Amino acid sequence: MDWKEVGVSIAAMAPALGVALGGPAGGAVGSLVAAAFGAKARPADVAAVIAGDPDAAVKLREIELRHAEVIASLAAQQYEAQLLDVQQARTAHQSHWMPGFLTLMLAGMVASLGAALLTMEMPAENQEVLYLIAGQLLGAFATAIAYWLGSSRGSAEKQRALESRS
């Protein structure tokens, strides 16, 4: 068990505390929770104490309210780190050939699936598998199209335009 699992288990009682436990500062927040419950600062110990305490929800909300500013700051830092990670990934792959190639491959797969459905007969016992595969394929194709037509592609183009001005 780790702090993220403890965070998931207490998120219903103290949402901000649960998010903070799942983030990079989970150990520090976990120590805070452990101290409030008189437990060792180990995820399994804290989870066991919380599960056995009928007043756990009240205590967790008190911790959350008492340390709201710090918890909010930790959540904001976690969100900023995720955004930075996404931005770095976009920057690294914005001019790469792979997104276009994958989109063309997915288009070919969707076309092949459509042709197969129109020309071949599918046994009844395999229809659920076909629905599963078709759903996954169409979902991936929709994501690829959204990249080219949606905000991800627009963000990449804006970033390229900004860099060319500098």
XYZ file of C-alpha atoms in Angstrom:
166
model
C 0.000 0.000 0.000
C 1.221 3.516 -0.748
C 0.078 7.064 0.082
C -1.850 7.329 -3.171
C -4.034 4.372 -2.168
C -4.620 5.926 1.255
C -5.562 9.177 -0.508
C -8.127 7.372 -2.648
C -9.629 5.709 0.416
C -10.069 8.993 2.324
C -11.047 11.199 -0.631
C -14.755 10.777 0.144
C -14.231 12.080 3.691
C -11.670 14.816 2.923
C -11.278 15.419 -0.832
C -8.415 17.931 -0.765
C -6.484 15.796 1.692
C -6.994 12.748 -0.525
C -5.629 14.609 -3.554
C -2.629 15.875 -1.593
C -1.827 12.351 -0.372
C -1.778 11.128 -3.968
C 0.647 13.810 -5.100
C 4.391 14.259 -4.866
C 4.131 15.548 -1.282
C 2.122 12.509 -0.197
C 4.733 11.452 2.342
C 4.690 14.811 4.113
C 0.895 14.965 4.150
C 0.811 11.333 5.255
C 3.050 12.169 8.213
C 0.638 14.937 9.165
C -2.327 12.539 9.043
C -0.380 9.865 10.930
C 0.459 12.316 13.712
C -3.190 13.341 14.046
C -4.244 9.707 14.459
C -1.273 8.684 16.618
C -0.044 6.177 14.038
C 3.333 5.458 12.487
C 3.916 7.382 9.263
C 3.467 4.326 7.050
C 0.573 4.077 4.586
C -0.639 0.677 5.811
C -0.620 1.791 9.456
C -2.478 5.016 8.704
C -5.064 3.179 6.587
C -5.655 0.644 9.369
C -6.073 3.328 12.034
C -8.478 5.327 9.861
C -10.516 2.215 9.039
C -10.857 1.405 12.737
C -11.720 4.912 13.919
C -15.431 5.803 13.866
C -14.542 9.510 14.085
C -12.079 9.351 11.181
C -14.185 11.529 8.875
C -14.380 14.311 11.455
C -10.660 14.169 12.216
C -9.743 14.164 8.532
C -11.970 17.182 7.846
C -10.355 18.993 10.797
C -6.898 18.301 9.360
C -8.077 19.446 5.954
C -9.560 22.680 7.302
C -6.642 23.422 9.632
C -4.099 23.012 6.842
C -6.254 24.130 3.903
C -3.763 26.691 2.619
C -0.854 24.251 2.563
C -2.968 21.506 0.995
C -4.243 23.896 -1.679
C -0.674 24.960 -2.417
C 0.412 21.321 -2.763
C -2.519 20.568 -5.072
C -1.646 23.605 -7.203
C 1.991 22.489 -7.418
C 0.881 19.021 -8.479
C -1.382 20.485 -11.174
C 1.399 22.785 -12.411
C 3.758 19.815 -12.660
C 1.206 17.924 -14.759
C 0.703 20.918 -17.047
C 4.454 21.342 -17.446
C 4.772 17.658 -18.328
C 2.067 17.966 -21.006
C 3.639 21.135 -22.392
C 7.072 19.500 -22.583
C 5.587 16.505 -24.387
C 3.871 18.787 -26.901
C 7.058 20.751 -27.471
C 9.089 17.591 -27.960
C 6.661 16.066 -30.483
C 5.096 19.035 -32.266
C 7.095 18.620 -35.500
C 7.484 14.856 -35.353
C 6.230 12.596 -38.141
C 4.631 10.048 -35.813
C 1.243 11.756 -35.119
C 0.528 11.993 -38.851
C 1.639 8.422 -39.441
C -0.512 7.095 -36.603
C -3.524 9.028 -37.883
C -3.087 7.528 -41.363
C -2.677 4.038 -39.903
C -5.821 4.444 -37.822
C -7.726 5.739 -40.865
C -6.607 2.638 -42.776
C -7.739 0.393 -39.937
C -11.141 2.090 -39.738
C -11.575 1.767 -43.520
C -10.543 -1.909 -43.381
C -12.956 -2.559 -40.533
C -15.783 -0.908 -42.465
C -14.989 -2.930 -45.597
C -14.811 -6.151 -43.590
C -18.156 -5.456 -41.940
C -19.781 -4.852 -45.327
C -18.276 -7.837 -47.144
C -17.814 -10.547 -44.508
C -20.214 -12.367 -42.266
C -19.404 -12.331 -38.564
C -20.306 -15.386 -36.447
C -22.740 -14.491 -33.669
C -20.393 -15.725 -30.932
C -17.712 -13.220 -32.031
C -19.902 -10.127 -32.200
C -19.085 -8.876 -28.705
C -15.366 -9.099 -29.426
C -15.925 -7.210 -32.676
C -17.849 -4.489 -30.823
C -15.013 -4.164 -28.316
C -12.326 -3.916 -31.009
C -14.402 -1.534 -33.128
C -15.089 0.700 -30.130
C -11.417 0.900 -29.197
C -10.377 1.548 -32.789
C -12.984 4.247 -33.351
C -12.089 5.885 -30.033
C -8.404 6.009 -30.977
C -9.278 7.364 -34.425
C -11.512 10.053 -32.898
C -8.661 11.081 -30.592
C -6.277 11.318 -33.549
C -8.739 13.459 -35.505
C -9.277 15.669 -32.449
C -5.511 16.193 -32.311
C -5.492 17.571 -35.864
C -8.717 19.550 -35.608
C -8.837 20.309 -31.907
C -7.008 22.301 -29.311
C -3.890 20.117 -29.157
C -3.005 20.843 -32.764
C -3.937 24.494 -32.345
C -1.755 24.751 -29.261
C 1.168 23.221 -31.123
C 0.745 25.679 -34.011
C 0.467 28.667 -31.652
C 3.602 27.548 -29.853
C 5.455 27.240 -33.166
C 4.293 30.730 -34.206
C 5.420 32.222 -30.891
C 8.818 30.569 -31.162
C 9.312 31.848 -34.715
C 8.716 35.440 -33.546
C 11.403 35.194 -30.867
